Short mmCIF file of N, CA and C and ligand atoms in Angstrom, two decimals:
data_model
loop_
_atom_site.label_atom_id
_atom_site.label_comp_id
_atom_site.label_asym_id
_atom_site.label_seq_id
_atom_site.Cartn_x
_atom_site.Cartn_y
_atom_site.Cartn_z
N MET A 293 -26.44 -9.06 -52.65
CA MET A 293 -26.79 -7.67 -52.35
C MET A 293 -25.84 -6.74 -53.12
N GLY A 294 -24.60 -6.71 -52.76
CA GLY A 294 -23.63 -5.88 -53.45
C GLY A 294 -23.78 -4.40 -53.16
N ALA A 295 -24.57 -4.07 -52.15
CA ALA A 295 -24.77 -2.66 -51.82
C ALA A 295 -23.50 -2.08 -51.21
N LYS A 296 -23.20 -0.89 -51.65
CA LYS A 296 -21.98 -0.25 -51.22
C LYS A 296 -22.14 0.36 -49.83
N TYR A 297 -23.29 0.91 -49.57
CA TYR A 297 -23.52 1.57 -48.29
C TYR A 297 -24.61 0.84 -47.54
N SER A 298 -24.48 0.83 -46.23
CA SER A 298 -25.56 0.24 -45.46
C SER A 298 -25.97 1.19 -44.35
N ASN A 299 -27.18 1.03 -43.93
CA ASN A 299 -27.74 1.87 -42.89
C ASN A 299 -26.94 1.71 -41.60
N LYS A 300 -26.68 2.84 -40.95
CA LYS A 300 -25.83 2.81 -39.75
C LYS A 300 -26.40 1.98 -38.61
N ILE A 301 -27.69 2.19 -38.34
CA ILE A 301 -28.34 1.44 -37.26
C ILE A 301 -28.25 -0.07 -37.54
N ASN A 302 -28.49 -0.43 -38.79
CA ASN A 302 -28.39 -1.84 -39.18
C ASN A 302 -26.99 -2.38 -38.97
N LYS A 303 -26.01 -1.56 -39.31
CA LYS A 303 -24.60 -1.96 -39.18
C LYS A 303 -24.27 -2.27 -37.72
N ILE A 304 -24.68 -1.37 -36.82
CA ILE A 304 -24.39 -1.54 -35.40
C ILE A 304 -25.13 -2.76 -34.85
N ARG A 305 -26.37 -2.95 -35.33
CA ARG A 305 -27.17 -4.09 -34.88
C ARG A 305 -26.50 -5.41 -35.29
N THR A 306 -25.97 -5.44 -36.52
CA THR A 306 -25.26 -6.63 -37.00
C THR A 306 -24.04 -6.91 -36.12
N PHE A 307 -23.34 -5.83 -35.78
CA PHE A 307 -22.15 -5.95 -34.95
C PHE A 307 -22.51 -6.55 -33.58
N ALA A 308 -23.61 -6.07 -32.99
CA ALA A 308 -24.05 -6.59 -31.69
C ALA A 308 -24.40 -8.07 -31.79
N LEU A 309 -25.04 -8.43 -32.89
CA LEU A 309 -25.44 -9.83 -33.09
C LEU A 309 -24.22 -10.74 -33.24
N VAL A 310 -23.22 -10.24 -33.98
CA VAL A 310 -21.98 -10.99 -34.15
C VAL A 310 -21.31 -11.21 -32.79
N LEU A 311 -21.34 -10.18 -31.94
CA LEU A 311 -20.75 -10.29 -30.60
C LEU A 311 -21.44 -11.37 -29.77
N VAL A 312 -22.76 -11.43 -29.85
CA VAL A 312 -23.51 -12.45 -29.10
C VAL A 312 -23.07 -13.84 -29.55
N PHE A 313 -23.03 -14.04 -30.87
CA PHE A 313 -22.64 -15.36 -31.39
C PHE A 313 -21.20 -15.69 -31.05
N ALA A 314 -20.31 -14.69 -31.15
CA ALA A 314 -18.91 -14.91 -30.80
C ALA A 314 -18.81 -15.33 -29.34
N GLY A 315 -19.57 -14.67 -28.48
CA GLY A 315 -19.58 -14.99 -27.06
C GLY A 315 -20.02 -16.42 -26.80
N ILE A 316 -21.08 -16.84 -27.50
CA ILE A 316 -21.59 -18.21 -27.33
C ILE A 316 -20.56 -19.23 -27.81
N VAL A 317 -19.96 -18.95 -28.98
CA VAL A 317 -18.95 -19.87 -29.54
C VAL A 317 -17.75 -19.98 -28.60
N ILE A 318 -17.29 -18.83 -28.08
CA ILE A 318 -16.13 -18.84 -27.17
C ILE A 318 -16.45 -19.64 -25.90
N MET A 319 -17.65 -19.44 -25.37
CA MET A 319 -18.04 -20.17 -24.17
C MET A 319 -18.14 -21.68 -24.45
N TYR A 320 -18.62 -21.99 -25.64
CA TYR A 320 -18.73 -23.39 -26.03
C TYR A 320 -17.34 -24.03 -26.13
N LEU A 321 -16.41 -23.26 -26.72
CA LEU A 321 -15.03 -23.74 -26.83
C LEU A 321 -14.45 -24.00 -25.44
N GLY A 322 -14.83 -23.16 -24.50
CA GLY A 322 -14.38 -23.31 -23.12
C GLY A 322 -14.81 -24.65 -22.54
N LEU A 323 -15.99 -25.10 -22.92
CA LEU A 323 -16.51 -26.39 -22.43
C LEU A 323 -15.64 -27.57 -22.87
N LEU A 324 -14.96 -27.38 -24.01
CA LEU A 324 -14.09 -28.45 -24.52
C LEU A 324 -12.93 -28.73 -23.57
N PHE A 325 -12.63 -27.72 -22.74
CA PHE A 325 -11.52 -27.86 -21.79
C PHE A 325 -11.99 -28.36 -20.43
N LEU A 326 -13.26 -28.67 -20.34
CA LEU A 326 -13.87 -29.07 -19.08
C LEU A 326 -13.08 -30.17 -18.37
N GLN A 327 -12.66 -31.17 -19.13
CA GLN A 327 -11.94 -32.32 -18.54
C GLN A 327 -10.44 -32.06 -18.41
N THR A 328 -9.90 -31.24 -19.31
CA THR A 328 -8.44 -31.10 -19.38
C THR A 328 -7.86 -29.93 -18.61
N SER A 329 -8.41 -28.75 -18.83
CA SER A 329 -7.81 -27.58 -18.20
C SER A 329 -8.85 -26.66 -17.59
N GLN A 330 -8.82 -26.56 -16.28
CA GLN A 330 -9.73 -25.68 -15.56
C GLN A 330 -9.45 -24.22 -15.90
N ILE A 331 -8.15 -23.91 -16.02
CA ILE A 331 -7.75 -22.51 -16.28
C ILE A 331 -8.24 -22.06 -17.66
N MET A 332 -8.00 -22.92 -18.67
CA MET A 332 -8.44 -22.59 -20.03
C MET A 332 -9.95 -22.43 -20.08
N MET A 333 -10.65 -23.33 -19.41
CA MET A 333 -12.10 -23.28 -19.43
C MET A 333 -12.59 -21.96 -18.81
N THR A 334 -12.03 -21.62 -17.67
CA THR A 334 -12.41 -20.37 -17.00
C THR A 334 -12.12 -19.17 -17.88
N LEU A 335 -10.96 -19.21 -18.53
CA LEU A 335 -10.55 -18.10 -19.41
C LEU A 335 -11.52 -17.92 -20.57
N PHE A 336 -11.87 -19.02 -21.23
CA PHE A 336 -12.81 -18.98 -22.35
C PHE A 336 -14.19 -18.53 -21.91
N MET A 337 -14.61 -19.04 -20.76
CA MET A 337 -15.93 -18.67 -20.23
C MET A 337 -15.99 -17.18 -19.94
N LEU A 338 -14.90 -16.66 -19.39
CA LEU A 338 -14.81 -15.25 -19.05
C LEU A 338 -14.84 -14.39 -20.31
N LEU A 339 -14.07 -14.81 -21.32
CA LEU A 339 -14.02 -14.08 -22.60
C LEU A 339 -15.38 -14.07 -23.28
N GLY A 340 -16.01 -15.22 -23.29
CA GLY A 340 -17.33 -15.34 -23.89
C GLY A 340 -18.34 -14.48 -23.17
N PHE A 341 -18.23 -14.48 -21.86
CA PHE A 341 -19.13 -13.68 -21.03
C PHE A 341 -18.93 -12.19 -21.32
N LEU A 342 -17.67 -11.78 -21.46
CA LEU A 342 -17.36 -10.39 -21.76
C LEU A 342 -17.92 -9.97 -23.12
N ALA A 343 -17.84 -10.87 -24.10
CA ALA A 343 -18.37 -10.57 -25.44
C ALA A 343 -19.88 -10.35 -25.37
N ILE A 344 -20.55 -11.17 -24.55
CA ILE A 344 -22.00 -11.03 -24.42
C ILE A 344 -22.35 -9.74 -23.68
N ILE A 345 -21.57 -9.41 -22.66
CA ILE A 345 -21.77 -8.13 -21.94
C ILE A 345 -21.59 -6.97 -22.92
N ALA A 346 -20.53 -7.06 -23.74
CA ALA A 346 -20.25 -6.00 -24.71
C ALA A 346 -21.40 -5.82 -25.68
N SER A 347 -21.99 -6.94 -26.10
CA SER A 347 -23.11 -6.84 -27.04
C SER A 347 -24.32 -6.18 -26.38
N THR A 348 -24.50 -6.44 -25.09
CA THR A 348 -25.60 -5.80 -24.35
C THR A 348 -25.39 -4.29 -24.33
N VAL A 349 -24.13 -3.89 -24.12
CA VAL A 349 -23.80 -2.47 -24.12
C VAL A 349 -24.10 -1.86 -25.48
N VAL A 350 -23.73 -2.59 -26.54
CA VAL A 350 -23.98 -2.11 -27.91
C VAL A 350 -25.49 -1.97 -28.16
N TYR A 351 -26.27 -2.93 -27.65
CA TYR A 351 -27.73 -2.85 -27.81
C TYR A 351 -28.31 -1.63 -27.10
N PHE A 352 -27.75 -1.33 -25.92
CA PHE A 352 -28.18 -0.13 -25.20
C PHE A 352 -27.85 1.12 -26.01
N TRP A 353 -26.67 1.08 -26.62
CA TRP A 353 -26.19 2.19 -27.44
C TRP A 353 -27.14 2.41 -28.63
N ILE A 354 -27.56 1.32 -29.25
CA ILE A 354 -28.52 1.42 -30.36
C ILE A 354 -29.80 2.10 -29.87
N GLY A 355 -30.23 1.70 -28.67
CA GLY A 355 -31.44 2.29 -28.09
C GLY A 355 -31.30 3.79 -27.93
N MET A 356 -30.12 4.22 -27.50
CA MET A 356 -29.88 5.65 -27.32
C MET A 356 -29.81 6.36 -28.66
N LEU A 357 -29.16 5.72 -29.61
CA LEU A 357 -29.03 6.31 -30.95
C LEU A 357 -30.39 6.43 -31.63
N SER A 358 -31.24 5.47 -31.36
CA SER A 358 -32.56 5.46 -32.01
C SER A 358 -33.37 6.71 -31.71
N SER A 359 -33.12 7.31 -30.54
CA SER A 359 -33.85 8.53 -30.20
C SER A 359 -33.37 9.70 -31.03
N LYS A 360 -32.20 9.55 -31.64
CA LYS A 360 -31.65 10.64 -32.46
C LYS A 360 -31.93 10.45 -33.95
N THR A 361 -32.55 9.34 -34.28
CA THR A 361 -32.78 9.08 -35.70
C THR A 361 -34.00 9.85 -36.21
N VAL A 362 -33.99 10.07 -37.49
CA VAL A 362 -35.09 10.76 -38.14
C VAL A 362 -35.76 9.76 -39.07
N GLN A 363 -37.11 9.72 -38.99
CA GLN A 363 -37.80 8.80 -39.88
C GLN A 363 -38.09 9.49 -41.20
N VAL A 364 -37.66 8.89 -42.26
CA VAL A 364 -37.90 9.46 -43.59
C VAL A 364 -38.45 8.38 -44.53
N GLN A 365 -39.12 8.86 -45.54
CA GLN A 365 -39.61 7.92 -46.53
C GLN A 365 -38.57 7.84 -47.64
N CYS A 366 -38.17 6.64 -47.94
CA CYS A 366 -37.15 6.45 -48.97
C CYS A 366 -37.74 6.74 -50.35
N PRO A 367 -37.07 7.58 -51.13
CA PRO A 367 -37.60 7.91 -52.46
C PRO A 367 -37.49 6.73 -53.44
N ASN A 368 -36.65 5.81 -53.10
CA ASN A 368 -36.42 4.67 -54.01
C ASN A 368 -37.43 3.53 -53.79
N CYS A 369 -37.54 3.06 -52.54
CA CYS A 369 -38.43 1.91 -52.30
C CYS A 369 -39.71 2.31 -51.58
N GLU A 370 -39.81 3.62 -51.21
CA GLU A 370 -41.00 4.19 -50.58
C GLU A 370 -41.34 3.62 -49.21
N LYS A 371 -40.38 2.95 -48.61
CA LYS A 371 -40.60 2.45 -47.25
C LYS A 371 -40.08 3.50 -46.27
N TYR A 372 -40.57 3.43 -45.02
CA TYR A 372 -40.08 4.36 -44.01
C TYR A 372 -38.83 3.78 -43.36
N THR A 373 -37.78 4.58 -43.37
CA THR A 373 -36.51 4.12 -42.82
C THR A 373 -36.00 5.12 -41.79
N LYS A 374 -35.08 4.69 -40.96
CA LYS A 374 -34.51 5.55 -39.94
C LYS A 374 -33.14 6.04 -40.38
N MET A 375 -32.95 7.33 -40.28
CA MET A 375 -31.67 7.91 -40.66
C MET A 375 -30.91 8.37 -39.43
N LEU A 376 -29.62 8.19 -39.46
CA LEU A 376 -28.77 8.68 -38.37
C LEU A 376 -27.75 9.63 -38.98
N GLY A 377 -27.76 10.86 -38.52
CA GLY A 377 -26.84 11.84 -39.07
C GLY A 377 -27.39 12.48 -40.33
N ARG A 378 -26.58 13.31 -40.96
CA ARG A 378 -27.04 14.02 -42.15
C ARG A 378 -27.16 13.14 -43.37
N VAL A 379 -26.29 12.16 -43.46
CA VAL A 379 -26.38 11.22 -44.56
C VAL A 379 -26.41 9.80 -44.02
N ASP A 380 -27.23 8.99 -44.61
CA ASP A 380 -27.32 7.58 -44.22
C ASP A 380 -27.92 6.82 -45.39
N ALA A 381 -27.89 5.51 -45.29
CA ALA A 381 -28.46 4.70 -46.36
C ALA A 381 -29.79 4.12 -45.90
N CYS A 382 -30.67 3.86 -46.86
CA CYS A 382 -31.97 3.25 -46.56
C CYS A 382 -31.75 1.86 -45.96
N MET A 383 -32.56 1.53 -44.94
CA MET A 383 -32.45 0.23 -44.27
C MET A 383 -32.82 -0.93 -45.19
N TYR A 384 -33.66 -0.66 -46.18
CA TYR A 384 -34.19 -1.73 -47.02
C TYR A 384 -33.48 -1.88 -48.36
N CYS A 385 -33.20 -0.76 -49.00
CA CYS A 385 -32.60 -0.86 -50.34
C CYS A 385 -31.22 -0.22 -50.42
N SER A 386 -30.72 0.32 -49.28
CA SER A 386 -29.41 0.94 -49.23
C SER A 386 -29.24 2.16 -50.13
N GLU A 387 -30.36 2.76 -50.48
CA GLU A 387 -30.32 4.00 -51.25
C GLU A 387 -29.70 5.10 -50.37
N PRO A 388 -28.70 5.83 -50.88
CA PRO A 388 -28.13 6.91 -50.07
C PRO A 388 -29.17 8.02 -49.85
N LEU A 389 -29.30 8.46 -48.60
CA LEU A 389 -30.29 9.48 -48.27
C LEU A 389 -29.59 10.65 -47.59
N THR A 390 -30.13 11.83 -47.77
CA THR A 390 -29.60 12.99 -47.07
C THR A 390 -30.72 13.89 -46.58
N LEU A 391 -30.47 14.55 -45.47
CA LEU A 391 -31.46 15.50 -44.94
C LEU A 391 -31.15 16.90 -45.44
N ASP A 392 -29.94 17.06 -45.95
CA ASP A 392 -29.46 18.36 -46.36
C ASP A 392 -29.64 18.55 -47.86
N LYS A 393 -30.46 19.52 -48.22
CA LYS A 393 -30.75 19.75 -49.64
C LYS A 393 -29.49 20.08 -50.43
N SER A 394 -28.54 20.76 -49.78
CA SER A 394 -27.33 21.17 -50.49
C SER A 394 -26.44 19.98 -50.84
N LEU A 395 -26.68 18.87 -50.16
CA LEU A 395 -25.87 17.69 -50.44
C LEU A 395 -26.56 16.76 -51.44
N GLU A 396 -27.78 17.09 -51.79
CA GLU A 396 -28.54 16.23 -52.69
C GLU A 396 -27.85 16.08 -54.03
N GLY A 397 -27.79 14.88 -54.49
CA GLY A 397 -27.18 14.64 -55.79
C GLY A 397 -25.68 14.46 -55.74
N LYS A 398 -25.10 14.87 -54.60
CA LYS A 398 -23.65 14.69 -54.47
C LYS A 398 -23.34 13.24 -54.12
N GLU A 399 -22.12 12.90 -54.30
CA GLU A 399 -21.73 11.53 -54.00
C GLU A 399 -21.82 11.29 -52.50
N PHE A 400 -22.35 10.15 -52.15
CA PHE A 400 -22.55 9.79 -50.75
C PHE A 400 -21.20 9.72 -50.04
N ASP A 401 -21.11 10.44 -48.96
CA ASP A 401 -19.86 10.43 -48.20
C ASP A 401 -20.17 10.56 -46.72
N GLU A 402 -19.70 9.62 -45.95
CA GLU A 402 -19.98 9.64 -44.52
C GLU A 402 -19.34 10.84 -43.84
N LYS A 403 -18.39 11.46 -44.49
CA LYS A 403 -17.70 12.62 -43.92
C LYS A 403 -18.65 13.79 -43.71
N TYR A 404 -19.72 13.85 -44.50
CA TYR A 404 -20.67 14.95 -44.37
C TYR A 404 -21.25 15.02 -42.97
N ASN A 405 -21.29 13.92 -42.30
CA ASN A 405 -21.83 13.89 -40.93
C ASN A 405 -20.98 14.73 -39.98
N GLN A 406 -19.71 14.79 -40.25
CA GLN A 406 -18.83 15.51 -39.35
C GLN A 406 -18.97 17.03 -39.45
N LYS A 407 -19.48 17.50 -40.56
CA LYS A 407 -19.70 18.93 -40.75
C LYS A 407 -20.68 19.47 -39.73
N LYS A 408 -21.58 18.61 -39.33
CA LYS A 408 -22.63 18.98 -38.40
C LYS A 408 -22.09 19.65 -37.14
N LEU A 409 -20.95 19.18 -36.68
CA LEU A 409 -20.36 19.69 -35.46
C LEU A 409 -20.09 21.19 -35.53
N LYS A 410 -19.63 21.64 -36.69
CA LYS A 410 -19.28 23.06 -36.85
C LYS A 410 -20.52 23.96 -36.81
N GLU A 411 -21.57 23.46 -37.42
CA GLU A 411 -22.77 24.30 -37.56
C GLU A 411 -23.60 24.40 -36.29
N GLU A 412 -23.51 23.39 -35.45
CA GLU A 412 -24.30 23.40 -34.23
C GLU A 412 -23.71 24.36 -33.20
N LYS A 413 -24.58 25.16 -32.59
CA LYS A 413 -24.07 26.13 -31.62
C LYS A 413 -24.09 25.54 -30.21
ZN1 LIG B 607 -35.18 2.37 -49.76
#
């Protein structure tokens, strides 16, 4: 791929997925202590469980964020992608996208999203 920027929603979704797998792996490691250490097993199981709970929270967060996204057609690959904030990257080709005409052609910078706070009343 080698894409420099990735879509925010995709990034968060990847993070949630990593948490689920981490949780499963940690819980599995806990099983290795089944015969030897009850405390270690409980600790690993608890950690793994927490990771899975955390991923559920992240998935809920994605659901909430999705209501704030704007659907736009990517000028590069012509697919419909979801944007979060004033600048975001296409979900499919990672083309930098902006909703703000004044930012068009400028170098992609996630900092532009923070400007939004000042302008909103
Ligand atoms: Zn695209």
